[in-house]
C-alpha cells in the first residue's frame, strides 16, 4: 500500500504541508477562505530544531496501537488505511496515549483527527505531498 | 547612515486579502525580506533587501505575492540611464569594482533571434520524427580526413578517442564552490540519464561524484585546483580552461569564507584560504605551450581521453581557434560573451568579448578554409536558451552546444543575478547548508532530464521539417539559415543569406 | 474446530479479529450475558453526558459478527465450565462443547461492607450499559447524587451526570482523588478543577452508616442524597474459572500467550492476571487497551499462530470537563517534574529507562511517545533525553532511529 514517507534530509521546515493539510480537510474549496485568520488544525506537523526538521503524520501501522486502544471503536482499518470516525469519537485521548509517533491530535471540535492520506476528503491524493516543494515527503510503496 | 541614494529596485506586493500569514515567505527568504508583525497579525516586507528571486512568490500557497519592478525613476535620458546613475552612486559610496553574476543583461544583438530556419516544401520531403528514425547522436573528437590502410591494405578503423553524445547538448563548466553540491549532483545524475556530459568546472571533483565519471568532463584551469592523476582519469574527457565568456582575460576569486571542509578537500587547498585562479595559465604563453599541456594531459591518461580547450569568444577568435586546432586538442569549446558566471566584474562582463554566433561562424569557416576542421570538434556555449538556438548553432557549424544558464534555470534559478552574495534562495549558487538543502537532486535531475528531452524532441521536429534526419547532415548546413534584419557585414560573417534571398 | 468465547466485549473482539487472520473456517461462538450489541464500557459516562448515543456506542459495525463468521448468543450466561469434558453449561440448561475456550468475563463491582447499605433504595453500580440506563432513569434536576469512590469510574460517572442533577458529592477513603493513577500534585490539580466545576469531595472519609436519605461519615459529617452510586472499584470476575479449578490469584493466571493453567483454555482482559512488563510480576490490568491486546494475543495462540504480548503496562487516558490526563507505567525511581499554569508533567526514570509518566492538561499532547518509550524499554542513553523530557518529540531520537520510524513501512 502507498504511504507517506519522510525524507528528512530534504525537509525545509517551510511548514507548507501543514497548511495544505488543514486546507484539504477543511471541506472548503478555497484555501484563503479555509485558513485566513483561523487557528490551524493540521494533521501533519513539522518538528523543527536548529537545522533539522521533518514532518510527522500517521504511519498507518500494520499493528495500529490507536485502533487497539480506542475506547469507542472509532478507529478502524480499511485496506491498510487507518481511519477515524469522528462521529463515534468521544475525545478520551486514549489514542494519543497509545500512538508512538504522536500522530493524532484533537480537532477544533475536540474529537480526534489524524491523517487519512486524503483518501477520505475530496482530494484523493495526499495534498501535503503534492504541496511539498522538495519531495521531503513522498507518497509511495515501500 | 548618511544619504541613501539608492531606491529599491523592486516592490513586494502582497494581497492582504489572500495572505494567510503562513510565513512561508519569511522562512524561505534568505534575504530576510518578509517578517510577521505580531501587533497586527499581518506579514510585512522590507523590499530594500529583495533581489527578485521569486522564492517566496513560488512557494506562497495562496498566490498572495508578486514582486514588481519599481516604477520609481531617476530623471534619466538615453545616455544617462537609471542603472548608469545607480552604478555611479554605488561606486561613489563603496569605492570598489562592481561585481555581477550570470551573463550580461545588456541590450546587445542576439543573433540567434535574427536567423530563420528553413523547411521542406514539395521538392524535398519533410520527415516525421515520430515515424521515421531521426539521429541526434553525435561524436566529439578528432576525425580522420583521409582513409588510411595498413600494410595488408585493410582500412585502419581505430580513431582518436571520442565523446559519444546521445543529444548534442552538454552541461558546461560550473565549479563545485560556485554552485552547490546538490546542483552538481543534479547535473551529474541528469547527464548520466541523458547519455551526455556535465563538466566539473575548475573546482575539482568531489569524491562522491567519481561514480558519474563516464558522464563527466574534468576541467584543468589556471588555478589547477583539485588536479591529480586520479582526477584526470576520473572523467571521460579533460578540458583545459583558457577563458570564460563572461570574463575573458580575467581570473577568478572564490573567497576563503566559501572554502569549507568539503571544498577545501576537493580543491586541495587549505581550509578558508582564498581560491585564486590567475588570469593566465602561468605555463602557457603560446600555442606551443598549450600543446605541451595538451600532451601532458594525454600522457597522463594514456591517450584514452579527448582533450578540450575552452576559450572565450574574443576579437581574434578564428586565429586562436586555428592555433588550438593545431595544438593536438580534440575539441574546442568557445564561450560567448553572454555566458554565465558566479561572479565577475560588471564592466568586464558587460563590455568584453563577442557574440558566440559570430565567433562560431568565423571559426568554422576559418578551420574549413585551412582544411583542419576535422582536427577538432566545435562546442559552443554562452546563452543557448532553447532548442532552436541549438539547431541554429549546429547549422552554423557547431558539433554540439554547452548550456549552463538554461540548466540552472531548470533547477529553479530565477536569474536574480546575485550569486555572488552566496544567499541563493534556490540552493544552487550557495554553500550555506540550509540553502543547499533546498535543491533535492532527485527533483533537480528530473527537471534537467525533462528540459533536455523536450529540447531533443523539438530538435528532431525541426530537423524533420527541414528534411534532415541526422545531426551530421545539419552540421554547418548554413543554407538552412537566413538572416533577418541583418546588414551585409553580419550576413557575411555568419555566412548566410538574407531572408528572401 | 470449535472456538468458544465467554463474554461479549473488548477482549472477545480482539480474539475474534486475530483468530480470523489465520483461521477463516473454524467455528466461533460467543456467549454473552448482556443483552446489548457489543459496546465499550468506558462510554457509559459519555452516554449520560450526551456525547454519544446507543447507536454510536457499538464497538464494532453491525455486520461485524457476520463478517467474521461468528455465532453470538446474547443474554446467555455460562454457569459452569467442565474441563474434563470440555463442556460449558449454560443458564438455559443447554450445554456446549469447546475445543478452545477463551474466558473474557471481565470484572464485577467490588462493594465494601457499609452499614445499612441494603436499605438504600436508589442504589447503583456503574459498570454496564444497563447500570447506566437504570441510573439515568432516576436522574432528576433536583437529584442529589452521592458517589462512593473517587477513582476512574466514580469520577467519570460524576462528570457524566453533573449537568443533569442538582449536586454531586464524592466520598473516598483515600485522602486524594484518583490515587491509583496520580501523584499528590496531580490529584490536587484535578480536584481543584473538578471542584471549580461543582463537584464536592469528602476525602479521607467513608460512610459509617446509611440512615434513610443520609450518609453518616466516619468524620461525623452527614451527607444527604437521593441517589447513591457505588464505584469503589472492580475486581476480576473469576468465579467460573476458580470453580473449574484453573490457577487463579486475584485474577485468572495467564502466560504471555494468554494461556491459563488448562491447555484448552485461554483468558484475557479484566478477569485475568498476566505478566506486567515493568514489575516483572503478574498484575490485573483492568484497562481497555490491555483487554483488546490480550484478547488478540489469545486469539493468535488459539489459532496456532502464537505471538507473545510482552509489554503490557498500566496506561490510562482520562479526562474531565476538558482537562485531560494520560498516565502510564509505574511511579518508581528518579523523577522529573514540569509544571505550567495549565498543566503538569512528571516522568519516572529507573536504570536509564523511562518507567512511568503522568501528564495533565497542556502536557498531554503526543503523550504516546512517552508511553512507547516505556513499553519498548528504550535505553534513554540512546536519545536526547533532555529534549524529550521537555516535550515528546521524534526529534530526540537518533537520526537513524527516526529514519526507521518515518521512512520505513510500519
Ligand atoms: C465506567 C467505566 C469506565 C471505564 N473507562 C475506561 C477508560 O477510560 N479507559 C480504559 O482503558 N478502561 C476503562 N474502563 C475499563 C474497561 O471498560 C475494561 O478494561 C474493559 O471493558 C475490559 O474488557 P473485557 O472484555 O475484559 O471485560 P468486560 O468489558 O467487563 O466484559 C465482560 C463481559 O463478559 C460478560 N460475562 C461475564 N460473566 C459471564 C458469564 N458467566 N457468561 C456470559 N457472559 C459473561 C459480562 O456480562 C460482560 O459483558 C472503564 C470501565 C468502566 C466500567
Ligand atoms: S479520542 Fe476518540 S478516537 Fe481516540 S481513543 Fe478516544 S474515542 Fe477513540
Ligand atoms: S529575495 Fe526572493 S524570496 Fe526574498 S522577497 Fe525577494 S523574491 Fe521573495
Short mmCIF file of N, CA and C in Angstrom, two decimals, chain A residues 1 3-9 45-57 59-65 67-78 87-104 106 110 112 142, chain C residues 10 17 21 40-43 46 51-52 55-61 288-290 292-293 296 300 307 315-319 324-328 364-369 371-372 375 384 387 390 392-397 399 402-403 405-410:
data_model
loop_
_atom_site.label_atom_id
_atom_site.label_comp_id
_atom_site.label_asym_id
_atom_site.label_seq_id
_atom_site.Cartn_x
_atom_site.Cartn_y
_atom_site.Cartn_z
N UNK A 1 0.84 -1.20 0.00
CA UNK A 1 0.00 0.00 0.00
C UNK A 1 0.87 1.25 0.00
N UNK A 3 2.09 4.78 1.07
CA UNK A 3 2.00 5.56 2.29
C UNK A 3 2.89 6.80 2.15
N UNK A 4 2.80 7.65 3.13
CA UNK A 4 3.65 8.84 3.12
C UNK A 4 4.94 8.53 3.88
N UNK A 5 6.05 8.78 3.25
CA UNK A 5 7.34 8.60 3.91
C UNK A 5 8.12 9.91 3.92
N UNK A 6 8.99 9.99 4.91
CA UNK A 6 9.69 11.25 5.13
C UNK A 6 11.14 11.13 4.68
N UNK A 7 11.57 12.06 3.85
CA UNK A 7 12.99 12.18 3.52
C UNK A 7 13.52 13.39 4.29
N UNK A 8 13.86 13.14 5.51
CA UNK A 8 14.21 14.22 6.43
C UNK A 8 15.26 15.18 5.86
N UNK A 9 16.20 14.60 5.15
CA UNK A 9 17.29 15.36 4.57
C UNK A 9 16.80 16.53 3.72
N UNK A 45 2.45 17.49 11.23
CA UNK A 45 3.13 18.54 11.96
C UNK A 45 4.62 18.47 11.73
N UNK A 46 5.21 19.62 11.55
CA UNK A 46 6.64 19.68 11.32
C UNK A 46 7.35 19.83 12.66
N UNK A 47 8.26 18.92 12.92
CA UNK A 47 9.13 19.07 14.09
C UNK A 47 10.38 19.78 13.61
N UNK A 48 10.85 20.70 14.40
CA UNK A 48 11.95 21.52 13.94
C UNK A 48 12.85 21.86 15.12
N UNK A 49 14.12 21.71 14.91
CA UNK A 49 15.06 22.14 15.94
C UNK A 49 16.38 22.43 15.25
N UNK A 50 16.85 23.63 15.40
CA UNK A 50 18.06 24.04 14.69
C UNK A 50 17.86 23.81 13.21
N UNK A 51 18.78 23.07 12.62
CA UNK A 51 18.70 22.89 11.18
C UNK A 51 18.00 21.59 10.79
N UNK A 52 17.53 20.86 11.79
CA UNK A 52 16.86 19.59 11.48
C UNK A 52 15.35 19.79 11.52
N UNK A 53 14.68 19.26 10.54
CA UNK A 53 13.22 19.33 10.56
C UNK A 53 12.65 18.17 9.76
N UNK A 54 11.42 17.82 10.07
CA UNK A 54 10.74 16.76 9.33
C UNK A 54 9.28 16.80 9.71
N UNK A 55 8.47 16.28 8.83
CA UNK A 55 7.04 16.28 9.07
C UNK A 55 6.62 14.93 9.64
N UNK A 56 5.68 14.96 10.57
CA UNK A 56 5.21 13.72 11.15
C UNK A 56 3.69 13.61 10.95
N UNK A 57 3.28 12.51 10.44
CA UNK A 57 1.85 12.23 10.38
C UNK A 57 1.65 10.74 10.60
N UNK A 59 1.44 6.92 10.52
CA UNK A 59 2.25 5.93 9.77
C UNK A 59 1.38 4.81 9.18
N UNK A 60 0.12 4.80 9.54
CA UNK A 60 -0.76 3.71 9.10
C UNK A 60 -0.13 2.36 9.40
N UNK A 61 0.16 2.18 10.68
CA UNK A 61 0.85 0.98 11.16
C UNK A 61 0.07 -0.29 10.83
N UNK A 62 0.81 -1.36 10.65
CA UNK A 62 0.11 -2.62 10.45
C UNK A 62 -0.38 -3.18 11.79
N UNK A 63 0.21 -2.71 12.89
CA UNK A 63 -0.30 -3.07 14.22
C UNK A 63 -0.71 -1.77 14.92
N UNK A 64 -1.80 -1.19 14.50
CA UNK A 64 -2.14 0.15 14.99
C UNK A 64 -2.54 0.17 16.47
N UNK A 65 -1.70 0.78 17.28
CA UNK A 65 -1.99 0.82 18.71
C UNK A 65 -3.18 1.73 19.02
N UNK A 67 -5.86 2.04 17.23
CA UNK A 67 -7.06 1.25 16.97
C UNK A 67 -7.33 0.30 18.14
N UNK A 68 -6.25 -0.32 18.62
CA UNK A 68 -6.43 -1.29 19.70
C UNK A 68 -6.80 -0.60 21.01
N UNK A 69 -6.50 0.68 21.11
CA UNK A 69 -6.74 1.38 22.36
C UNK A 69 -8.01 2.20 22.37
N UNK A 70 -8.58 2.40 21.21
CA UNK A 70 -9.75 3.29 21.14
C UNK A 70 -10.91 2.72 21.94
N UNK A 71 -11.43 3.51 22.85
CA UNK A 71 -12.50 3.01 23.71
C UNK A 71 -13.85 3.05 23.02
N UNK A 72 -13.90 3.66 21.85
CA UNK A 72 -15.19 3.80 21.20
C UNK A 72 -15.31 2.97 19.94
N UNK A 73 -14.26 2.27 19.60
CA UNK A 73 -14.29 1.56 18.33
C UNK A 73 -14.38 2.54 17.17
N UNK A 74 -13.87 3.76 17.41
CA UNK A 74 -13.99 4.80 16.39
C UNK A 74 -12.89 4.71 15.34
N UNK A 75 -11.83 3.97 15.67
CA UNK A 75 -10.72 3.86 14.73
C UNK A 75 -10.77 2.49 14.08
N UNK A 76 -10.75 2.48 12.76
CA UNK A 76 -10.83 1.20 12.06
C UNK A 76 -9.79 1.16 10.95
N UNK A 77 -9.60 -0.03 10.42
CA UNK A 77 -8.65 -0.22 9.34
C UNK A 77 -9.39 -0.65 8.10
N UNK A 78 -9.09 0.03 6.98
CA UNK A 78 -9.69 -0.39 5.71
C UNK A 78 -8.58 -0.51 4.68
N UNK A 87 -17.57 10.91 14.33
CA UNK A 87 -18.90 10.86 14.92
C UNK A 87 -18.93 9.96 16.15
N UNK A 88 -18.12 8.90 16.09
CA UNK A 88 -18.09 7.96 17.21
C UNK A 88 -17.13 8.40 18.31
N UNK A 89 -16.10 9.12 17.91
CA UNK A 89 -15.07 9.51 18.88
C UNK A 89 -15.67 10.37 19.98
N UNK A 90 -15.26 10.09 21.22
CA UNK A 90 -15.75 10.88 22.34
C UNK A 90 -14.64 11.78 22.92
N UNK A 91 -13.48 11.74 22.30
CA UNK A 91 -12.40 12.63 22.75
C UNK A 91 -11.78 12.22 24.06
N UNK A 92 -11.51 10.92 24.24
CA UNK A 92 -10.98 10.45 25.52
C UNK A 92 -9.46 10.51 25.59
N UNK A 93 -8.79 10.67 24.47
CA UNK A 93 -7.32 10.76 24.36
C UNK A 93 -6.59 9.43 24.51
N UNK A 94 -7.33 8.31 24.49
CA UNK A 94 -6.63 7.01 24.60
C UNK A 94 -5.70 6.80 23.41
N UNK A 95 -6.14 7.27 22.25
CA UNK A 95 -5.30 7.07 21.07
C UNK A 95 -4.03 7.91 21.17
N UNK A 96 -4.16 9.10 21.73
CA UNK A 96 -2.98 9.95 21.91
C UNK A 96 -2.01 9.26 22.87
N UNK A 97 -2.58 8.64 23.88
CA UNK A 97 -1.77 7.89 24.84
C UNK A 97 -1.02 6.75 24.15
N UNK A 98 -1.64 6.16 23.13
CA UNK A 98 -1.07 4.95 22.56
C UNK A 98 -0.14 5.17 21.37
N UNK A 99 -0.38 6.20 20.61
CA UNK A 99 0.37 6.35 19.34
C UNK A 99 1.84 6.68 19.59
N UNK A 100 2.74 5.82 19.12
CA UNK A 100 4.17 6.02 19.37
C UNK A 100 4.76 7.21 18.62
N UNK A 101 4.03 7.75 17.67
CA UNK A 101 4.56 8.83 16.84
C UNK A 101 3.96 10.19 17.19
N UNK A 102 2.99 10.18 18.08
CA UNK A 102 2.33 11.45 18.38
C UNK A 102 1.58 11.97 17.17
N UNK A 103 0.93 11.06 16.45
CA UNK A 103 0.35 11.45 15.16
C UNK A 103 -1.13 11.82 15.22
N UNK A 104 -1.76 11.67 16.40
CA UNK A 104 -3.16 12.09 16.49
C UNK A 104 -3.22 13.36 17.32
N UNK A 106 -6.23 16.57 18.76
CA UNK A 106 -7.63 16.96 18.76
C UNK A 106 -7.93 17.91 17.61
N UNK A 110 -12.67 19.09 19.29
CA UNK A 110 -12.27 18.31 20.46
C UNK A 110 -12.19 16.83 20.19
N UNK A 112 -10.91 13.55 17.97
CA UNK A 112 -9.59 13.38 17.39
C UNK A 112 -9.61 13.45 15.88
N UNK A 142 6.54 1.08 -0.25
CA UNK A 142 7.91 0.75 0.18
C UNK A 142 7.96 -0.66 0.73
N UNK C 10 -14.71 -6.31 24.78
CA UNK C 10 -13.50 -5.90 24.07
C UNK C 10 -12.55 -7.07 23.85
N UNK C 17 -10.94 -11.09 16.00
CA UNK C 17 -10.20 -10.48 14.89
C UNK C 17 -8.89 -11.21 14.61
N UNK C 21 -7.57 -13.86 11.33
CA UNK C 21 -6.43 -13.57 10.46
C UNK C 21 -5.76 -14.86 10.01
N UNK C 40 -18.44 -0.61 24.39
CA UNK C 40 -17.32 -0.49 25.32
C UNK C 40 -17.81 0.20 26.58
N UNK C 41 -17.47 -0.40 27.70
CA UNK C 41 -17.95 0.13 28.98
C UNK C 41 -17.58 1.59 29.22
N UNK C 42 -16.36 1.98 28.85
CA UNK C 42 -15.98 3.36 29.17
C UNK C 42 -16.94 4.39 28.61
N UNK C 43 -17.75 4.01 27.65
CA UNK C 43 -18.61 5.01 27.01
C UNK C 43 -19.86 5.33 27.82
N UNK C 46 -20.10 8.82 28.90
CA UNK C 46 -20.30 9.74 27.78
C UNK C 46 -21.74 9.68 27.29
N UNK C 51 -22.56 12.75 24.94
CA UNK C 51 -21.51 12.82 23.92
C UNK C 51 -21.56 11.65 22.94
N UNK C 52 -22.38 10.70 23.26
CA UNK C 52 -22.58 9.59 22.33
C UNK C 52 -24.00 9.08 22.55
N UNK C 55 -26.63 4.09 19.60
CA UNK C 55 -26.29 3.67 18.24
C UNK C 55 -24.79 3.78 17.98
N UNK C 56 -24.24 4.95 18.29
CA UNK C 56 -22.81 5.19 18.04
C UNK C 56 -21.91 4.41 18.98
N UNK C 57 -22.51 3.98 20.10
CA UNK C 57 -21.71 3.32 21.12
C UNK C 57 -21.26 1.92 20.75
N UNK C 58 -21.87 1.36 19.71
CA UNK C 58 -21.48 -0.01 19.36
C UNK C 58 -20.00 -0.03 19.00
N UNK C 59 -19.32 -1.03 19.55
CA UNK C 59 -17.86 -1.07 19.42
C UNK C 59 -17.42 -1.48 18.03
N UNK C 60 -18.23 -2.30 17.38
CA UNK C 60 -17.94 -2.68 16.00
C UNK C 60 -19.23 -2.56 15.19
N UNK C 61 -19.07 -2.45 13.88
CA UNK C 61 -20.22 -2.33 12.97
C UNK C 61 -21.26 -3.41 13.20
N UNK C 288 -8.92 -1.01 29.01
CA UNK C 288 -9.41 -1.43 27.71
C UNK C 288 -8.32 -1.82 26.70
N UNK C 289 -7.28 -1.02 26.52
CA UNK C 289 -6.27 -1.43 25.53
C UNK C 289 -5.67 -2.79 25.87
N UNK C 290 -5.49 -3.00 27.16
CA UNK C 290 -4.95 -4.27 27.61
C UNK C 290 -5.92 -5.41 27.29
N UNK C 292 -8.09 -5.52 24.84
CA UNK C 292 -8.05 -5.81 23.41
C UNK C 292 -6.82 -6.64 23.06
N UNK C 293 -5.67 -6.19 23.58
CA UNK C 293 -4.43 -6.84 23.18
C UNK C 293 -4.30 -8.24 23.76
N UNK C 296 -6.54 -10.35 21.63
CA UNK C 296 -5.88 -10.56 20.35
C UNK C 296 -4.79 -11.64 20.48
N UNK C 300 -4.56 -15.29 18.61
CA UNK C 300 -3.43 -15.79 17.81
C UNK C 300 -3.01 -17.16 18.30
N UNK C 307 1.74 -15.56 19.30
CA UNK C 307 2.50 -14.33 19.43
C UNK C 307 2.42 -13.95 20.89
N UNK C 315 -1.79 1.77 31.52
CA UNK C 315 -1.84 3.08 30.88
C UNK C 315 -3.27 3.58 30.81
N UNK C 316 -3.41 4.82 31.23
CA UNK C 316 -4.74 5.40 31.33
C UNK C 316 -4.82 6.71 30.57
N UNK C 317 -5.94 6.89 29.90
CA UNK C 317 -6.24 8.21 29.34
C UNK C 317 -7.61 8.56 29.86
N UNK C 318 -7.70 9.67 30.51
CA UNK C 318 -8.98 10.03 31.09
C UNK C 318 -9.09 11.54 31.11
N UNK C 319 -10.30 12.04 31.04
CA UNK C 319 -10.44 13.49 31.04
C UNK C 319 -11.75 13.88 31.69
N UNK C 324 -7.47 16.95 30.42
CA UNK C 324 -7.10 15.59 30.06
C UNK C 324 -5.89 15.09 30.83
N UNK C 325 -5.88 13.77 31.04
CA UNK C 325 -4.83 13.14 31.82
C UNK C 325 -4.38 11.89 31.09
N UNK C 326 -3.07 11.73 31.00
CA UNK C 326 -2.53 10.46 30.50
C UNK C 326 -1.52 9.98 31.53
N UNK C 327 -1.65 8.73 31.92
CA UNK C 327 -0.64 8.19 32.83
C UNK C 327 -0.22 6.83 32.30
N UNK C 328 0.99 6.43 32.63
CA UNK C 328 1.46 5.12 32.19
C UNK C 328 2.57 4.63 33.10
N UNK C 364 -0.38 16.83 27.71
CA UNK C 364 -0.75 15.50 27.18
C UNK C 364 -0.43 15.30 25.71
N UNK C 365 -0.27 16.40 24.96
CA UNK C 365 -0.09 16.26 23.52
C UNK C 365 1.06 15.31 23.20
N UNK C 366 0.83 14.42 22.29
CA UNK C 366 1.81 13.44 21.81
C UNK C 366 2.34 12.53 22.93
N UNK C 367 1.52 12.35 23.96
CA UNK C 367 1.95 11.56 25.11
C UNK C 367 2.33 10.14 24.77
N UNK C 368 1.81 9.63 23.65
CA UNK C 368 2.11 8.26 23.23
C UNK C 368 3.60 8.03 23.02
N UNK C 369 4.31 9.11 22.74
CA UNK C 369 5.75 8.97 22.54
C UNK C 369 6.41 8.51 23.85
N UNK C 371 4.73 6.88 26.31
CA UNK C 371 4.21 5.53 26.56
C UNK C 371 5.03 4.52 25.79
N UNK C 372 5.35 4.90 24.57
CA UNK C 372 6.12 4.00 23.72
C UNK C 372 7.53 3.78 24.28
N UNK C 375 7.00 1.26 27.02
CA UNK C 375 6.66 -0.09 26.54
C UNK C 375 7.82 -0.73 25.78
N UNK C 384 18.20 11.90 23.04
CA UNK C 384 18.42 13.16 23.73
C UNK C 384 17.34 13.31 24.79
N UNK C 387 15.95 16.73 25.79
CA UNK C 387 14.99 17.27 24.83
C UNK C 387 13.63 16.60 24.98
N UNK C 390 11.52 17.46 27.93
CA UNK C 390 10.86 18.76 27.83
C UNK C 390 9.56 18.63 27.05
N UNK C 392 7.53 15.65 24.26
CA UNK C 392 7.65 14.42 23.49
C UNK C 392 7.81 14.73 22.01
N UNK C 393 8.90 14.29 21.43
CA UNK C 393 9.14 14.60 20.02
C UNK C 393 10.06 13.55 19.43
N UNK C 394 9.86 13.25 18.16
CA UNK C 394 10.72 12.27 17.50
C UNK C 394 12.10 12.86 17.26
N UNK C 395 12.18 14.18 17.34
CA UNK C 395 13.46 14.88 17.17
C UNK C 395 14.52 14.34 18.12
N UNK C 396 14.08 13.84 19.28
CA UNK C 396 15.04 13.45 20.30
C UNK C 396 15.72 12.11 19.98
N UNK C 397 15.16 11.39 19.04
CA UNK C 397 15.77 10.10 18.70
C UNK C 397 16.96 10.29 17.78
N UNK C 399 19.11 10.04 14.54
CA UNK C 399 18.59 10.21 13.18
C UNK C 399 18.28 8.87 12.52
N UNK C 402 15.04 7.54 13.74
CA UNK C 402 13.94 8.32 13.18
C UNK C 402 13.69 7.96 11.72
N UNK C 403 14.76 7.71 10.99
CA UNK C 403 14.52 7.38 9.59
C UNK C 403 13.85 6.02 9.47
N UNK C 405 11.64 5.09 11.74
CA UNK C 405 10.27 5.38 12.17
C UNK C 405 9.46 6.01 11.05
N UNK C 406 10.09 6.93 10.33
CA UNK C 406 9.33 7.72 9.37
C UNK C 406 9.57 7.31 7.91
N UNK C 407 10.59 6.49 7.71
CA UNK C 407 10.93 6.16 6.33
C UNK C 407 10.71 4.71 5.98
N UNK C 408 10.22 3.93 6.94
CA UNK C 408 10.01 2.51 6.69
C UNK C 408 8.54 2.20 6.78
N UNK C 409 8.14 1.20 6.03
CA UNK C 409 6.77 0.72 6.19
C UNK C 409 6.64 0.18 7.60
N UNK C 410 5.61 0.60 8.32
CA UNK C 410 5.48 0.18 9.72
C UNK C 410 4.66 -1.10 9.81
#
